[in-house]
Amino acid sequence: MLIGGELVASESGEWIDSVDPATEEVIGRIPNGDARDVARAVEAADRAWAAWNGIGVAARAEALRAFGRKMLERAEELLEVEVRDTGNTIAPMRGDVRTGVEGMNYYAGLAYELKGDTIPATPGNLHFTTREPYGVVARIVPFNHPVMFATARTAAALMAGNSVVVKPPETSSLSALILSEIARDALPPGVFNIVTGTGAGAGAPLVRHPGVKRIAFIGSVETGMAIQRMAAESAVKHVTLELGGKNPLIAFPDVDPATVIDAAIAGMNFSWQGQSCGSTSRLLLHESIHDDVVAGLVERIRAIRVGDPMDPASQMGAINSKGQYDKVLRHIANAREDGARLLAGGGRPEGEEFRKGFWVQPTLFGDVEQSMRIAQQEVFGPVLSVMKWSTLDQAITIANATDLGLTASIYANNIDDAFAAARRVRSGYVWINSVGPHYPAMPYGGMKNSGTGREEGIEEMLSYTEQKAYNLAMRK
Ligand code: NAD
């Protein structure tokens, strides 16, 4: 772990094994941090932030760029550790390190946007605002993209003059141990701290710590709600949440079925086993193209090459952990029990190489009804559900009939249909005739239970500041 600029073990002296989900082999271990380590990290962060803020925006921006350069120097090592520790396939994971570096550079470039306003509140006096950092920011990271979230999603807080305490995911924290070394060398002591450990052991004390005013969380709805409760019980805090999705891809009748099939595959993010908050896991097909799309999709899903995440030819790897694997299988069993029609996958792939490890075939369910659990609950796995609609109203009703509202994708050649649907879906991030990419500077985040707040744009940086209002009485 990194606390106050030093690489340390946990106070308890305990460790957590990190398991390669493709083989179930122990490939490393991480300190099992607890409330004592959290307290030390918050104290170190609290000592560091004022000086960090004091060096000014240009110097902070340069430090963030240096952080990015050091990440690039160790990109291959970060990539390999991340792939073996998460089970995500190697070729697309290259993008994660790059996104981390780009995040550092993007917020460094926004340095001079940390500005206030002058406000004409009265004719004779001067009224203006400045933006100040909160001080210590907690950043809690999920297991699907640990390096990317620990870097791209701390850059804004750091640029705004805060120090951070990062809590990586306990099943995939090995890359954070490399980041500890990078941060130690790139930033002043205490500005960037990393405390590994479990959610209950390290995450909860971090949320509750009175020295942490600002909490930024990416993870499940359940944990997000627990964090809001814990935060509210301990102090008045600013909490932002990036949570789950059960995202619709709505395909209109004028779209070529082959295009819809490509989009459905791309939208599922099989490269990381569907473990993506933005995955379009509900495919809403107009009845006139339904059968053609489903027939083609079954073939394509069966052809997805599942295999060793380190093999660049693999198109899908292993589920992140035993806990997650059991959850995915439970969702599949529930769908079958509720009467959804299993069209592809549904179990473990066959073959000697899949005897050990947390493997699930890419899975497709047809005849899914909105009342079924598979239509409502986020699987966070490689499971796609197909639903049918005949009118626009019906499509929108289905699309909006969950508690979640993160992303949506609309495929339509008629621009009026496309915009009518895009405007009516209750989702924070909408693609029209594309699916999946996050675009630079575009605010990302969810409506309804998918979260509060927006990240990835300038709003994220400003969300790590509070305004101070100055009123200068002019005596002449
Ligand atoms: P999770 O909620 O189980 O865990 C996320 C993090 O929270 C981990 O570091 C964990 O240790 C920590 N944690 C767990 N309990 C805690 C507690 N009581 N107090 C404080 N911290 C605690 O989520 P996960 O399984 O790691 O990630 C999957 C979820 O993340 C999915 O729901 C997915 O949709 C969501 N996600 C959302 C986004 C987004 O941008 N909206 C991005 C990626 C993932």
Coordinates of C-alpha atoms in Angstrom, one line a residue, residues 167-389:
K167 CA -9.4 1.8 -2.1
P168 CA -8.9 -0.8 -4.9
P169 CA -11.2 -3.9 -5.4
E170 CA -10.1 -6.8 -3.2
T171 CA -10.2 -9.4 -5.9
S172 CA -8.0 -7.4 -8.3
S173 CA -5.7 -5.1 -6.5
L174 CA -2.3 -6.2 -7.8
S175 CA -2.0 -3.4 -10.3
A176 CA -2.6 -1.0 -7.5
L177 CA 0.6 -2.2 -5.9
I178 CA 2.4 -1.0 -9.1
L179 CA 0.5 2.2 -9.1
S180 CA 1.7 2.7 -5.5
E181 CA 5.3 2.8 -6.8
I182 CA 4.4 5.1 -9.7
A183 CA 2.5 7.5 -7.5
R184 CA 5.3 7.5 -4.9
D185 CA 7.7 8.6 -7.5
A186 CA 5.5 11.1 -9.3
L187 CA 3.7 13.0 -6.6
P188 CA 4.6 14.6 -3.2
P189 CA 4.1 12.3 -0.2
G190 CA 0.5 11.9 1.0
V191 CA -1.1 13.3 -2.1
F192 CA -1.9 9.9 -3.5
N193 CA -2.5 7.1 -1.0
I194 CA -3.6 3.5 -1.7
V195 CA -5.2 1.3 1.0
T196 CA -6.0 -2.2 -0.1
G197 CA -8.4 -4.5 1.7
T198 CA -12.0 -5.6 1.7
G199 CA -15.1 -3.4 1.4
A200 CA -16.1 -3.9 5.0
G201 CA -12.6 -3.8 6.4
A202 CA -11.1 -0.9 4.5
G203 CA -13.9 0.7 2.3
A204 CA -16.4 1.3 5.1
P205 CA -13.9 3.0 7.5
L206 CA -12.8 5.2 4.7
V207 CA -16.4 6.3 4.0
R208 CA -17.0 6.8 7.7
H209 CA -13.8 8.7 8.4
P210 CA -14.7 12.3 9.5
G211 CA -11.6 13.6 7.6
V212 CA -13.1 12.5 4.3
K213 CA -15.6 15.1 3.1
R214 CA -15.8 13.9 -0.6
I215 CA -16.5 10.3 -1.6
A216 CA -16.4 9.1 -5.2
F217 CA -17.6 5.6 -5.7
I218 CA -17.9 3.2 -8.7
G219 CA -19.6 -0.1 -8.1
S220 CA -22.9 -1.8 -7.4
V221 CA -26.1 -0.1 -6.4
E222 CA -26.3 -2.1 -3.2
T223 CA -22.8 -0.8 -2.1
G224 CA -23.6 2.7 -3.4
M225 CA -26.7 2.8 -1.1
A226 CA -24.7 1.5 1.8
I227 CA -22.1 4.2 1.2
Q228 CA -24.8 7.0 1.2
R229 CA -26.1 5.6 4.5
M230 CA -22.7 5.3 6.2
A231 CA -21.7 8.7 5.0
A232 CA -24.8 10.3 6.3
E233 CA -24.4 8.6 9.7
S234 CA -20.9 9.9 10.2
A235 CA -20.8 13.5 8.8
V236 CA -22.1 15.8 6.1
K237 CA -20.4 14.5 2.9
H238 CA -20.5 15.0 -0.8
V239 CA -21.0 11.5 -2.4
T240 CA -21.0 10.8 -6.1
L241 CA -22.0 7.3 -7.3
E242 CA -21.4 5.5 -10.7
L243 CA -23.4 2.4 -10.4
G244 CA -24.9 -0.4 -12.4
G245 CA -26.9 -0.6 -15.6
K246 CA -29.5 -2.8 -17.3
N247 CA -29.1 -0.9 -20.5
P248 CA -31.4 -1.2 -23.6
L249 CA -30.3 -1.3 -27.2
I250 CA -33.4 -0.4 -29.2
A251 CA -33.4 -1.5 -32.9
F252 CA -35.9 -0.1 -35.3
P253 CA -37.3 -1.9 -38.3
D254 CA -35.4 0.1 -40.9
V255 CA -32.0 -1.1 -39.7
D256 CA -30.3 -4.0 -41.5
P257 CA -30.3 -7.1 -39.2
A258 CA -26.5 -7.6 -39.8
T259 CA -25.9 -4.1 -38.4
V260 CA -28.0 -4.9 -35.3
I261 CA -26.2 -8.1 -34.7
D262 CA -22.8 -6.4 -34.8
A263 CA -24.1 -3.7 -32.4
A264 CA -25.5 -6.3 -30.0
I265 CA -22.2 -8.1 -29.8
A266 CA -20.2 -4.9 -29.5
G267 CA -22.6 -3.5 -26.8
M268 CA -22.1 -6.6 -24.6
N269 CA -18.4 -6.0 -24.0
F270 CA -17.6 -9.7 -24.2
S271 CA -13.9 -8.8 -24.0
W272 CA -14.4 -8.4 -20.3
Q273 CA -17.2 -11.0 -20.0
G274 CA -20.0 -8.4 -20.1
Q275 CA -18.6 -7.0 -16.9
S276 CA -19.2 -3.4 -17.8
C277 CA -21.7 -1.0 -16.3
G278 CA -22.5 0.3 -19.8
S279 CA -23.2 -3.1 -21.5
T280 CA -26.4 -3.1 -23.5
S281 CA -27.7 -6.3 -21.9
R282 CA -31.3 -5.9 -23.1
L283 CA -31.7 -6.1 -26.9
L284 CA -35.1 -4.6 -27.8
L285 CA -35.9 -5.7 -31.3
H286 CA -38.8 -4.5 -33.5
E287 CA -40.9 -7.5 -34.4
S288 CA -40.2 -7.2 -38.1
I289 CA -36.5 -7.8 -37.7
H290 CA -36.7 -10.0 -34.6
D291 CA -36.4 -13.5 -36.1
D292 CA -33.6 -12.6 -38.5
V293 CA -31.5 -10.8 -35.8
V294 CA -32.0 -13.6 -33.3
A295 CA -31.0 -16.3 -35.8
G296 CA -27.8 -14.5 -36.7
L297 CA -27.0 -13.6 -33.1
V298 CA -27.2 -17.2 -32.0
E299 CA -24.5 -18.1 -34.5
R300 CA -22.3 -15.2 -33.6
I301 CA -22.5 -15.8 -29.9
R302 CA -21.7 -19.4 -30.2
A303 CA -18.7 -18.5 -32.3
I304 CA -17.2 -16.1 -29.7
R305 CA -13.7 -17.5 -28.8
V306 CA -13.5 -17.9 -25.1
G307 CA -10.0 -18.6 -23.8
D308 CA -6.9 -17.7 -21.9
P309 CA -7.1 -13.9 -21.3
M310 CA -3.4 -13.6 -22.0
D311 CA -3.9 -14.9 -25.6
P312 CA -4.4 -12.0 -27.9
A313 CA -6.8 -14.1 -30.0
S314 CA -9.2 -14.7 -27.1
Q315 CA -12.5 -12.7 -27.4
M316 CA -13.7 -13.5 -23.9
G317 CA -11.9 -14.4 -20.7
A318 CA -12.9 -15.6 -17.3
I319 CA -15.3 -14.1 -14.8
N320 CA -13.5 -12.0 -12.2
S321 CA -14.0 -14.0 -9.0
K322 CA -15.7 -17.0 -7.6
G323 CA -18.3 -14.8 -5.9
Q324 CA -19.1 -13.1 -9.2
Y325 CA -19.2 -16.4 -11.1
D326 CA -21.7 -17.8 -8.6
K327 CA -23.8 -14.7 -9.1
V328 CA -23.8 -15.0 -12.9
L329 CA -24.9 -18.7 -12.7
R330 CA -27.7 -17.7 -10.3
H331 CA -29.0 -15.1 -12.8
I332 CA -28.9 -17.7 -15.5
A333 CA -30.8 -20.2 -13.4
N334 CA -33.4 -17.5 -12.4
A335 CA -34.0 -16.7 -16.1
R336 CA -34.6 -20.3 -17.0
E337 CA -36.9 -20.7 -14.0
D338 CA -38.9 -17.6 -15.1
G339 CA -39.4 -19.1 -18.6
A340 CA -36.9 -17.2 -20.7
R341 CA -35.7 -19.3 -23.7
L342 CA -32.0 -20.2 -23.6
L343 CA -30.7 -19.8 -27.1
A344 CA -27.0 -20.0 -26.6
G345 CA -24.5 -20.8 -23.8
G346 CA -25.8 -21.0 -20.3
G347 CA -23.0 -23.1 -18.8
R348 CA -19.3 -23.8 -18.6
P349 CA -17.4 -24.0 -21.9
E350 CA -16.3 -27.5 -22.8
G351 CA -12.6 -28.5 -22.9
E352 CA -9.7 -29.4 -20.7
E353 CA -8.6 -25.7 -20.3
F354 CA -11.9 -24.8 -18.7
R355 CA -11.9 -27.4 -15.9
K356 CA -10.5 -24.9 -13.5
G357 CA -11.3 -21.2 -13.4
F358 CA -14.4 -19.1 -13.5
W359 CA -15.7 -19.7 -17.0
V360 CA -19.1 -19.1 -18.4
Q361 CA -20.1 -19.3 -22.0
P362 CA -21.5 -16.2 -23.7
T363 CA -25.2 -16.6 -23.1
L364 CA -28.3 -15.5 -25.0
F365 CA -31.9 -15.6 -23.8
G366 CA -34.9 -15.1 -26.0
D367 CA -38.6 -14.5 -25.2
V368 CA -37.7 -12.3 -22.3
E369 CA -40.6 -10.5 -20.6
Q370 CA -40.3 -7.4 -18.5
S371 CA -41.6 -9.2 -15.5
M372 CA -38.7 -11.6 -15.4
R373 CA -35.7 -11.1 -13.1
I374 CA -33.3 -11.3 -16.0
A375 CA -35.0 -8.2 -17.5
Q376 CA -34.8 -6.2 -14.3
Q377 CA -31.5 -7.1 -12.6
E378 CA -28.0 -6.3 -13.7
V379 CA -26.1 -9.6 -14.3
F380 CA -22.7 -8.0 -14.8
G381 CA -21.7 -11.0 -16.9
P382 CA -21.9 -12.3 -20.5
V383 CA -25.7 -12.7 -20.6
L384 CA -27.8 -10.9 -23.2
S385 CA -31.6 -10.9 -23.2
V386 CA -33.8 -10.3 -26.3
M387 CA -37.2 -8.6 -26.1
K388 CA -39.7 -7.8 -28.8
W389 CA -41.7 -4.6 -29.5

